[in-house]
Amino acid sequence: MKQTPLVVASILNGTLLLVAFALIQEAHATAKIGVNYGTVANNLPPPSEVAKFLSKSTTINRVRIFDANHEILHAFANTGIEVTITVPNDQIPQITNLTFAQQWLKTNVQPFLPATKLIRILVGNEVLSTANKLLISNLVPAMQTLHVALVTASLDNNVKVSTPHSLGILSNSSPPSSAKFRQGYDMHIIKPMLSFLKDSDAPFMVNPYPFFGSSATNLDYALFRTNSGVFDDNTNLRYTNMLDAQLDAVYSALKVLGFEDVEIVIAETGWPSLGDPAQTGVDPKIASEYNGNLIRHVNSGVGTPLMPNRTFDTYIFALFDENLKPGPTCERNFGLFWPNMTLVYDIPIMRSYAAVVGDRHYYKVFFSFMIVFNFICTSWV
């Protein structure tokens, strides 16, 4: 059937309307990010206020806590935010007992489901870096036992078990392609752990911190700024930021053991806004730069040189400054928000920011184009 210019114009106009609508929706589907919700402080707002604020005012869609605080678990009910909880390091030996593991679930998990969207239980935190032989030897058995308890309760499809690692588990990380896990831990601890993670469809979780590897000479590289990069002679790949190099080092170590297909999740990364006088590159502006660039990078789909075309679930450290933490000044100043829930520095995680970006860019561009297109169609007809 022969189509008139009016019909053709109407079809094209309708198609463009659909495209414009889809692109505007994309503008509002801003990058999602997770956050570590630490509570080593005496000035934090109630969890109920925190949960309401995060769900209503930010694009944060995942939260990790360092225990199984019941007040926090109740607070995140019906928010849609995914929650990861933690078995403290000192409870790891007990979790190897199935009866204890089942009771732990009955106390800390089952009462909060399904209202609270619990997705993961972490067994300890950076356990291999503690050098505690009792904890290290019980880590994988504890993870396995907790998983059995989840299977028994028919929760294993929705709640996964893992454990986060510092990059100290690597014996070498430069160049990234040469990275391996530390001898002794590699075959006896990490390989059985990876086998468990693969079988249970759970991720390998790491805490990469370019901040701790940064200096005055490589600050641009750590902050995702334009720089000359670092070349890996083994792969002929160039790294333009430190996070990619750290993640690819983990990937290379996984590949040595035959588990490169296990998902990698960034359990912690961040940048402090305040430090001791001798520290380089520590202020709110630089913290804003790192975390803003981080969010854009891990959600971009670009991936890394060895893991192209990927996104990474990422949890920024941390939600708030924690004024009771020991150690250097920076340890108490990783927070994104003040206790009154205003931003410590500018970072693209507020819903109002997304709306402004969408309004100013997509609406103006596409509706201007629509006006021009309609004029052309009318003239043509």
PDB file of C-alpha atoms in Angstrom, residues 66-318:
ATOM      1  CA  PHE A  66      29.490  -4.216  59.853  1.00  0.00           C
ATOM      2  CA  ASP A  67      27.249  -6.260  62.152  1.00  0.00           C
ATOM      3  CA  ALA A  68      23.589  -7.309  62.179  1.00  0.00           C
ATOM      4  CA  ASN A  69      22.204  -4.333  64.092  1.00  0.00           C
ATOM      5  CA  HIS A  70      18.482  -4.984  64.533  1.00  0.00           C
ATOM      6  CA  GLU A  71      17.514  -1.312  64.707  1.00  0.00           C
ATOM      7  CA  ILE A  72      19.183  -0.710  61.350  1.00  0.00           C
ATOM      8  CA  LEU A  73      17.612  -3.825  59.810  1.00  0.00           C
ATOM      9  CA  HIS A  74      14.157  -2.698  60.960  1.00  0.00           C
ATOM     10  CA  ALA A  75      14.811   0.810  59.638  1.00  0.00           C
ATOM     11  CA  PHE A  76      15.495  -0.373  56.076  1.00  0.00           C
ATOM     12  CA  ALA A  77      12.292  -2.416  55.857  1.00  0.00           C
ATOM     13  CA  ASN A  78      10.159  -1.531  52.832  1.00  0.00           C
ATOM     14  CA  THR A  79      12.721   0.921  51.449  1.00  0.00           C
ATOM     15  CA  GLY A  80      13.822  -1.293  48.549  1.00  0.00           C
ATOM     16  CA  ILE A  81      17.460  -0.704  49.502  1.00  0.00           C
ATOM     17  CA  GLU A  82      19.560  -3.875  49.403  1.00  0.00           C
ATOM     18  CA  VAL A  83      21.248  -4.644  52.718  1.00  0.00           C
ATOM     19  CA  THR A  84      24.414  -6.616  53.434  1.00  0.00           C
ATOM     20  CA  ILE A  85      25.114  -7.664  57.022  1.00  0.00           C
ATOM     21  CA  THR A  86      28.234  -9.023  58.697  1.00  0.00           C
ATOM     22  CA  VAL A  87      29.170 -11.801  61.096  1.00  0.00           C
ATOM     23  CA  PRO A  88      31.820 -10.142  63.308  1.00  0.00           C
ATOM     24  CA  ASN A  89      35.304 -11.653  63.161  1.00  0.00           C
ATOM     25  CA  ASP A  90      35.135 -12.953  66.730  1.00  0.00           C
ATOM     26  CA  GLN A  91      32.059 -15.088  65.916  1.00  0.00           C
ATOM     27  CA  ILE A  92      33.657 -16.912  62.975  1.00  0.00           C
ATOM     28  CA  PRO A  93      34.730 -20.029  64.936  1.00  0.00           C
ATOM     29  CA  GLN A  94      31.205 -20.403  66.371  1.00  0.00           C
ATOM     30  CA  ILE A  95      29.535 -20.112  62.951  1.00  0.00           C
ATOM     31  CA  THR A  96      31.259 -23.356  61.900  1.00  0.00           C
ATOM     32  CA  ASN A  97      28.727 -25.104  64.148  1.00  0.00           C
ATOM     33  CA  LEU A  98      25.521 -25.675  62.153  1.00  0.00           C
ATOM     34  CA  THR A  99      23.236 -25.285  65.168  1.00  0.00           C
ATOM     35  CA  PHE A 100      24.851 -21.938  66.006  1.00  0.00           C
ATOM     36  CA  ALA A 101      24.632 -20.831  62.365  1.00  0.00           C
ATOM     37  CA  GLN A 102      20.943 -21.729  62.192  1.00  0.00           C
ATOM     38  CA  GLN A 103      20.252 -19.833  65.413  1.00  0.00           C
ATOM     39  CA  TRP A 104      22.211 -16.850  64.074  1.00  0.00           C
ATOM     40  CA  LEU A 105      19.912 -16.782  61.044  1.00  0.00           C
ATOM     41  CA  LYS A 106      16.791 -17.107  63.197  1.00  0.00           C
ATOM     42  CA  THR A 107      17.943 -14.147  65.276  1.00  0.00           C
ATOM     43  CA  ASN A 108      19.530 -11.849  62.697  1.00  0.00           C
ATOM     44  CA  VAL A 109      18.019 -12.668  59.305  1.00  0.00           C
ATOM     45  CA  GLN A 110      14.669 -14.425  59.256  1.00  0.00           C
ATOM     46  CA  PRO A 111      12.710 -11.938  61.433  1.00  0.00           C
ATOM     47  CA  PHE A 112      13.492  -9.148  58.961  1.00  0.00           C
ATOM     48  CA  LEU A 113      12.541 -10.922  55.744  1.00  0.00           C
ATOM     49  CA  PRO A 114      11.039 -10.144  53.323  1.00  0.00           C
ATOM     50  CA  ALA A 115      10.400  -6.521  54.386  1.00  0.00           C
ATOM     51  CA  THR A 116      14.129  -5.794  54.593  1.00  0.00           C
ATOM     52  CA  LYS A 117      15.866  -6.702  51.357  1.00  0.00           C
ATOM     53  CA  LEU A 118      18.779  -8.715  52.742  1.00  0.00           C
ATOM     54  CA  ILE A 119      21.004  -9.889  49.903  1.00  0.00           C
ATOM     55  CA  ARG A 120      24.279 -10.925  51.495  1.00  0.00           C
ATOM     56  CA  ILE A 121      25.962 -12.054  54.705  1.00  0.00           C
ATOM     57  CA  LEU A 122      29.659 -11.343  55.022  1.00  0.00           C
ATOM     58  CA  VAL A 123      31.654 -13.631  57.270  1.00  0.00           C
ATOM     59  CA  GLY A 124      34.114 -11.287  58.953  1.00  0.00           C
ATOM     60  CA  ASN A 125      36.059  -8.448  57.376  1.00  0.00           C
ATOM     61  CA  GLU A 126      39.603  -8.668  55.967  1.00  0.00           C
ATOM     62  CA  VAL A 127      40.123 -11.850  57.959  1.00  0.00           C
ATOM     63  CA  LEU A 128      43.238 -12.964  56.079  1.00  0.00           C
ATOM     64  CA  SER A 129      44.928  -9.688  57.012  1.00  0.00           C
ATOM     65  CA  THR A 130      44.471 -10.326  60.736  1.00  0.00           C
ATOM     66  CA  ALA A 131      47.133 -13.075  60.785  1.00  0.00           C
ATOM     67  CA  ASN A 132      44.901 -14.785  63.368  1.00  0.00           C
ATOM     68  CA  LYS A 133      45.321 -18.487  62.665  1.00  0.00           C
ATOM     69  CA  LEU A 134      42.101 -19.483  64.436  1.00  0.00           C
ATOM     70  CA  LEU A 135      40.000 -17.069  62.396  1.00  0.00           C
ATOM     71  CA  ILE A 136      41.758 -17.854  59.125  1.00  0.00           C
ATOM     72  CA  SER A 137      41.465 -21.616  59.491  1.00  0.00           C
ATOM     73  CA  ASN A 138      37.752 -21.341  60.303  1.00  0.00           C
ATOM     74  CA  LEU A 139      36.838 -18.781  57.647  1.00  0.00           C
ATOM     75  CA  VAL A 140      35.883 -21.062  54.759  1.00  0.00           C
ATOM     76  CA  PRO A 141      34.200 -23.684  57.006  1.00  0.00           C
ATOM     77  CA  ALA A 142      32.147 -20.856  58.561  1.00  0.00           C
ATOM     78  CA  MET A 143      31.072 -19.618  55.142  1.00  0.00           C
ATOM     79  CA  GLN A 144      30.113 -23.136  54.074  1.00  0.00           C
ATOM     80  CA  THR A 145      28.170 -23.828  57.265  1.00  0.00           C
ATOM     81  CA  LEU A 146      26.275 -20.561  57.058  1.00  0.00           C
ATOM     82  CA  HIS A 147      25.336 -21.384  53.472  1.00  0.00           C
ATOM     83  CA  VAL A 148      24.039 -24.801  54.579  1.00  0.00           C
ATOM     84  CA  ALA A 149      21.921 -23.046  57.198  1.00  0.00           C
ATOM     85  CA  LEU A 150      20.537 -20.760  54.471  1.00  0.00           C
ATOM     86  CA  VAL A 151      19.765 -23.791  52.273  1.00  0.00           C
ATOM     87  CA  THR A 152      17.966 -25.459  55.178  1.00  0.00           C
ATOM     88  CA  ALA A 153      15.858 -22.319  55.610  1.00  0.00           C
ATOM     89  CA  SER A 154      15.256 -22.055  51.822  1.00  0.00           C
ATOM     90  CA  LEU A 155      16.947 -18.656  51.747  1.00  0.00           C
ATOM     91  CA  ASP A 156      20.057 -19.485  49.699  1.00  0.00           C
ATOM     92  CA  ASN A 157      18.647 -18.205  46.399  1.00  0.00           C
ATOM     93  CA  ASN A 158      18.208 -14.684  47.749  1.00  0.00           C
ATOM     94  CA  VAL A 159      20.881 -14.373  50.441  1.00  0.00           C
ATOM     95  CA  LYS A 160      24.491 -15.101  49.495  1.00  0.00           C
ATOM     96  CA  VAL A 161      27.570 -15.616  51.681  1.00  0.00           C
ATOM     97  CA  SER A 162      30.951 -13.990  51.057  1.00  0.00           C
ATOM     98  CA  THR A 163      33.793 -12.201  52.866  1.00  0.00           C
ATOM     99  CA  PRO A 164      35.733  -9.007  51.988  1.00  0.00           C
ATOM    100  CA  HIS A 165      39.513  -8.898  51.506  1.00  0.00           C
ATOM    101  CA  SER A 166      42.123  -6.177  51.578  1.00  0.00           C
ATOM    102  CA  LEU A 167      44.581  -6.106  48.692  1.00  0.00           C
ATOM    103  CA  GLY A 168      47.144  -7.433  51.153  1.00  0.00           C
ATOM    104  CA  ILE A 169      46.052 -10.894  50.019  1.00  0.00           C
ATOM    105  CA  LEU A 170      48.108 -10.324  46.848  1.00  0.00           C
ATOM    106  CA  SER A 171      51.827 -11.128  46.880  1.00  0.00           C
ATOM    107  CA  ASN A 172      52.355  -8.834  43.905  1.00  0.00           C
ATOM    108  CA  SER A 173      50.082  -6.434  42.059  1.00  0.00           C
ATOM    109  CA  SER A 174      52.355  -4.594  39.623  1.00  0.00           C
ATOM    110  CA  PRO A 175      52.018  -5.006  36.765  1.00  0.00           C
ATOM    111  CA  PRO A 176      48.400  -6.163  37.166  1.00  0.00           C
ATOM    112  CA  SER A 177      48.844  -9.153  34.868  1.00  0.00           C
ATOM    113  CA  SER A 178      51.499 -10.656  37.159  1.00  0.00           C
ATOM    114  CA  ALA A 179      49.401 -10.604  40.327  1.00  0.00           C
ATOM    115  CA  LYS A 180      49.045 -13.709  42.467  1.00  0.00           C
ATOM    116  CA  PHE A 181      47.559 -14.493  45.835  1.00  0.00           C
ATOM    117  CA  ARG A 182      49.993 -14.848  48.727  1.00  0.00           C
ATOM    118  CA  GLN A 183      51.661 -18.212  48.879  1.00  0.00           C
ATOM    119  CA  GLY A 184      50.157 -20.432  51.545  1.00  0.00           C
ATOM    120  CA  TYR A 185      46.819 -18.683  51.467  1.00  0.00           C
ATOM    121  CA  ASP A 186      46.353 -19.240  47.737  1.00  0.00           C
ATOM    122  CA  MET A 187      45.873 -23.011  47.686  1.00  0.00           C
ATOM    123  CA  HIS A 188      44.799 -23.702  51.268  1.00  0.00           C
ATOM    124  CA  ILE A 189      42.321 -20.874  51.885  1.00  0.00           C
ATOM    125  CA  ILE A 190      41.495 -18.865  48.778  1.00  0.00           C
ATOM    126  CA  LYS A 191      41.099 -21.674  46.251  1.00  0.00           C
ATOM    127  CA  PRO A 192      38.562 -23.601  48.405  1.00  0.00           C
ATOM    128  CA  MET A 193      36.814 -20.283  49.067  1.00  0.00           C
ATOM    129  CA  LEU A 194      36.581 -19.514  45.353  1.00  0.00           C
ATOM    130  CA  SER A 195      35.199 -22.974  44.679  1.00  0.00           C
ATOM    131  CA  PHE A 196      32.505 -22.299  47.283  1.00  0.00           C
ATOM    132  CA  LEU A 197      31.724 -18.848  45.877  1.00  0.00           C
ATOM    133  CA  LYS A 198      31.413 -20.206  42.338  1.00  0.00           C
ATOM    134  CA  ASP A 199      29.175 -23.090  43.387  1.00  0.00           C
ATOM    135  CA  SER A 200      26.902 -20.804  45.420  1.00  0.00           C
ATOM    136  CA  ASP A 201      26.889 -17.976  42.844  1.00  0.00           C
ATOM    137  CA  ALA A 202      28.378 -15.473  45.296  1.00  0.00           C
ATOM    138  CA  PRO A 203      30.931 -12.738  44.545  1.00  0.00           C
ATOM    139  CA  PHE A 204      34.577 -12.341  45.529  1.00  0.00           C
ATOM    140  CA  MET A 205      34.700  -9.104  47.490  1.00  0.00           C
ATOM    141  CA  VAL A 206      37.676  -6.763  47.758  1.00  0.00           C
ATOM    142  CA  ASN A 207      38.516  -3.422  49.389  1.00  0.00           C
ATOM    143  CA  PRO A 208      40.651  -1.473  46.881  1.00  0.00           C
ATOM    144  CA  TYR A 209      41.767   1.954  48.114  1.00  0.00           C
ATOM    145  CA  PRO A 210      43.750   4.056  45.626  1.00  0.00           C
ATOM    146  CA  PHE A 211      43.988   6.591  48.470  1.00  0.00           C
ATOM    147  CA  PHE A 212      46.388   4.367  50.395  1.00  0.00           C
ATOM    148  CA  GLY A 213      48.542   3.874  47.292  1.00  0.00           C
ATOM    149  CA  SER A 214      48.602   7.536  46.336  1.00  0.00           C
ATOM    150  CA  SER A 215      51.392  10.081  46.679  1.00  0.00           C
ATOM    151  CA  ALA A 216      52.245  13.514  45.326  1.00  0.00           C
ATOM    152  CA  THR A 217      53.721  11.884  42.212  1.00  0.00           C
ATOM    153  CA  ASN A 218      50.761   9.678  41.252  1.00  0.00           C
ATOM    154  CA  LEU A 219      47.767  11.659  42.528  1.00  0.00           C
ATOM    155  CA  ASP A 220      46.362  12.205  39.025  1.00  0.00           C
ATOM    156  CA  TYR A 221      46.525   8.452  38.405  1.00  0.00           C
ATOM    157  CA  ALA A 222      44.696   7.741  41.690  1.00  0.00           C
ATOM    158  CA  LEU A 223      41.966  10.321  41.026  1.00  0.00           C
ATOM    159  CA  PHE A 224      41.029   9.281  37.453  1.00  0.00           C
ATOM    160  CA  ARG A 225      42.514  12.522  36.104  1.00  0.00           C
ATOM    161  CA  THR A 226      44.213  12.757  32.717  1.00  0.00           C
ATOM    162  CA  ASN A 227      47.700  11.274  33.033  1.00  0.00           C
ATOM    163  CA  SER A 228      50.292   9.369  31.034  1.00  0.00           C
ATOM    164  CA  GLY A 229      49.222   6.088  32.596  1.00  0.00           C
ATOM    165  CA  VAL A 230      51.068   2.918  33.563  1.00  0.00           C
ATOM    166  CA  PHE A 231      51.973   0.365  30.909  1.00  0.00           C
ATOM    167  CA  ASP A 232      51.780  -3.386  31.475  1.00  0.00           C
ATOM    168  CA  ASP A 233      54.473  -4.927  29.258  1.00  0.00           C
ATOM    169  CA  ASN A 234      52.988  -8.412  29.585  1.00  0.00           C
ATOM    170  CA  THR A 235      49.653  -7.475  28.042  1.00  0.00           C
ATOM    171  CA  ASN A 236      50.536  -4.278  26.145  1.00  0.00           C
ATOM    172  CA  LEU A 237      47.712  -2.574  28.028  1.00  0.00           C
ATOM    173  CA  ARG A 238      47.882   0.930  29.461  1.00  0.00           C
ATOM    174  CA  TYR A 239      46.237   1.808  32.775  1.00  0.00           C
ATOM    175  CA  THR A 240      44.967   5.358  33.200  1.00  0.00           C
ATOM    176  CA  ASN A 241      43.734   4.983  36.779  1.00  0.00           C
ATOM    177  CA  MET A 242      44.841   3.070  39.855  1.00  0.00           C
ATOM    178  CA  LEU A 243      41.483   1.441  40.597  1.00  0.00           C
ATOM    179  CA  ASP A 244      41.485  -0.392  37.262  1.00  0.00           C
ATOM    180  CA  ALA A 245      45.001  -1.633  37.959  1.00  0.00           C
ATOM    181  CA  GLN A 246      43.969  -2.877  41.410  1.00  0.00           C
ATOM    182  CA  LEU A 247      40.884  -4.644  40.082  1.00  0.00           C
ATOM    183  CA  ASP A 248      42.817  -6.246  37.229  1.00  0.00           C
ATOM    184  CA  ALA A 249      45.431  -7.443  39.704  1.00  0.00           C
ATOM    185  CA  VAL A 250      42.652  -9.248  41.579  1.00  0.00           C
ATOM    186  CA  TYR A 251      41.315 -10.627  38.303  1.00  0.00           C
ATOM    187  CA  SER A 252      44.775 -11.906  37.325  1.00  0.00           C
ATOM    188  CA  ALA A 253      45.167 -13.636  40.691  1.00  0.00           C
ATOM    189  CA  LEU A 254      41.744 -15.247  40.263  1.00  0.00           C
ATOM    190  CA  LYS A 255      42.754 -16.404  36.792  1.00  0.00           C
ATOM    191  CA  VAL A 256      45.892 -18.111  38.116  1.00  0.00           C
ATOM    192  CA  LEU A 257      43.634 -20.312  40.253  1.00  0.00           C
ATOM    193  CA  GLY A 258      41.134 -20.865  37.424  1.00  0.00           C
ATOM    194  CA  PHE A 259      38.317 -18.724  38.817  1.00  0.00           C
ATOM    195  CA  GLU A 260      38.343 -15.648  36.600  1.00  0.00           C
ATOM    196  CA  ASP A 261      34.589 -16.092  36.021  1.00  0.00           C
ATOM    197  CA  VAL A 262      33.741 -15.341  39.667  1.00  0.00           C
ATOM    198  CA  GLU A 263      32.162 -11.891  39.992  1.00  0.00           C
ATOM    199  CA  ILE A 264      34.215  -9.169  41.692  1.00  0.00           C
ATOM    200  CA  VAL A 265      32.427  -6.721  44.007  1.00  0.00           C
ATOM    201  CA  ILE A 266      34.063  -3.602  45.454  1.00  0.00           C
ATOM    202  CA  ALA A 267      33.112  -3.921  49.127  1.00  0.00           C
ATOM    203  CA  GLU A 268      34.932  -0.745  50.175  1.00  0.00           C
ATOM    204  CA  THR A 269      36.649   2.165  48.534  1.00  0.00           C
ATOM    205  CA  GLY A 270      36.718   5.858  49.327  1.00  0.00           C
ATOM    206  CA  TRP A 271      38.714   8.981  50.033  1.00  0.00           C
ATOM    207  CA  PRO A 272      38.898  11.023  53.259  1.00  0.00           C
ATOM    208  CA  SER A 273      38.066  14.712  53.382  1.00  0.00           C
ATOM    209  CA  LEU A 274      40.451  15.435  56.253  1.00  0.00           C
ATOM    210  CA  GLY A 275      43.828  14.007  57.265  1.00  0.00           C
ATOM    211  CA  ASP A 276      47.003  14.700  59.179  1.00  0.00           C
ATOM    212  CA  PRO A 277      49.161  17.637  57.980  1.00  0.00           C
ATOM    213  CA  ALA A 278      51.787  15.375  56.427  1.00  0.00           C
ATOM    214  CA  GLN A 279      49.265  13.610  54.155  1.00  0.00           C
ATOM    215  CA  THR A 280      49.061  14.627  50.507  1.00  0.00           C
ATOM    216  CA  GLY A 281      45.811  15.074  48.601  1.00  0.00           C
ATOM    217  CA  VAL A 282      43.408  15.024  51.519  1.00  0.00           C
ATOM    218  CA  ASP A 283      40.655  17.623  51.444  1.00  0.00           C
ATOM    219  CA  PRO A 284      36.941  17.821  50.564  1.00  0.00           C
ATOM    220  CA  LYS A 285      37.584  18.884  46.966  1.00  0.00           C
ATOM    221  CA  ILE A 286      39.803  15.882  46.242  1.00  0.00           C
ATOM    222  CA  ALA A 287      37.463  13.480  48.069  1.00  0.00           C
ATOM    223  CA  SER A 288      34.639  14.820  45.910  1.00  0.00           C
ATOM    224  CA  GLU A 289      36.732  14.307  42.797  1.00  0.00           C
ATOM    225  CA  TYR A 290      37.639  10.704  43.609  1.00  0.00           C
ATOM    226  CA  ASN A 291      34.177   9.556  44.627  1.00  0.00           C
ATOM    227  CA  GLY A 292      32.445  11.412  41.796  1.00  0.00           C
ATOM    228  CA  ASN A 293      34.790   9.939  39.207  1.00  0.00           C
ATOM    229  CA  LEU A 294      34.479   6.526  40.874  1.00  0.00           C
ATOM    230  CA  ILE A 295      30.685   6.522  40.558  1.00  0.00           C
ATOM    231  CA  ARG A 296      30.826   7.520  36.911  1.00  0.00           C
ATOM    232  CA  HIS A 297      33.541   4.963  36.116  1.00  0.00           C
ATOM    233  CA  VAL A 298      32.114   1.836  37.766  1.00  0.00           C
ATOM    234  CA  ASN A 299      28.679   2.506  36.252  1.00  0.00           C
ATOM    235  CA  SER A 300      29.928   3.447  32.782  1.00  0.00           C
ATOM    236  CA  GLY A 301      30.153  -0.079  31.414  1.00  0.00           C
ATOM    237  CA  VAL A 302      33.675   0.596  30.168  1.00  0.00           C
ATOM    238  CA  GLY A 303      35.133  -1.891  32.639  1.00  0.00           C
ATOM    239  CA  THR A 304      38.893  -2.330  33.000  1.00  0.00           C
ATOM    240  CA  PRO A 305      41.614  -3.254  30.485  1.00  0.00           C
ATOM    241  CA  LEU A 306      41.375  -6.953  31.412  1.00  0.00           C
ATOM    242  CA  MET A 307      37.626  -6.882  32.151  1.00  0.00           C
ATOM    243  CA  PRO A 308      36.144  -4.652  29.430  1.00  0.00           C
ATOM    244  CA  ASN A 309      32.461  -3.803  29.073  1.00  0.00           C
ATOM    245  CA  ARG A 310      31.599  -4.429  32.714  1.00  0.00           C
ATOM    246  CA  THR A 311      30.089  -2.574  35.622  1.00  0.00           C
ATOM    247  CA  PHE A 312      31.028  -3.250  39.236  1.00  0.00           C
ATOM    248  CA  ASP A 313      28.788  -3.273  42.284  1.00  0.00           C
ATOM    249  CA  THR A 314      30.554  -0.754  44.488  1.00  0.00           C
ATOM    250  CA  TYR A 315      30.204   0.351  48.111  1.00  0.00           C
ATOM    251  CA  ILE A 316      31.744   3.692  49.027  1.00  0.00           C
ATOM    252  CA  PHE A 317      33.333   4.009  52.438  1.00  0.00           C
ATOM    253  CA  ALA A 318      31.601   5.608  54.217  1.00  0.00           C
TER     254      ALA A 318
END
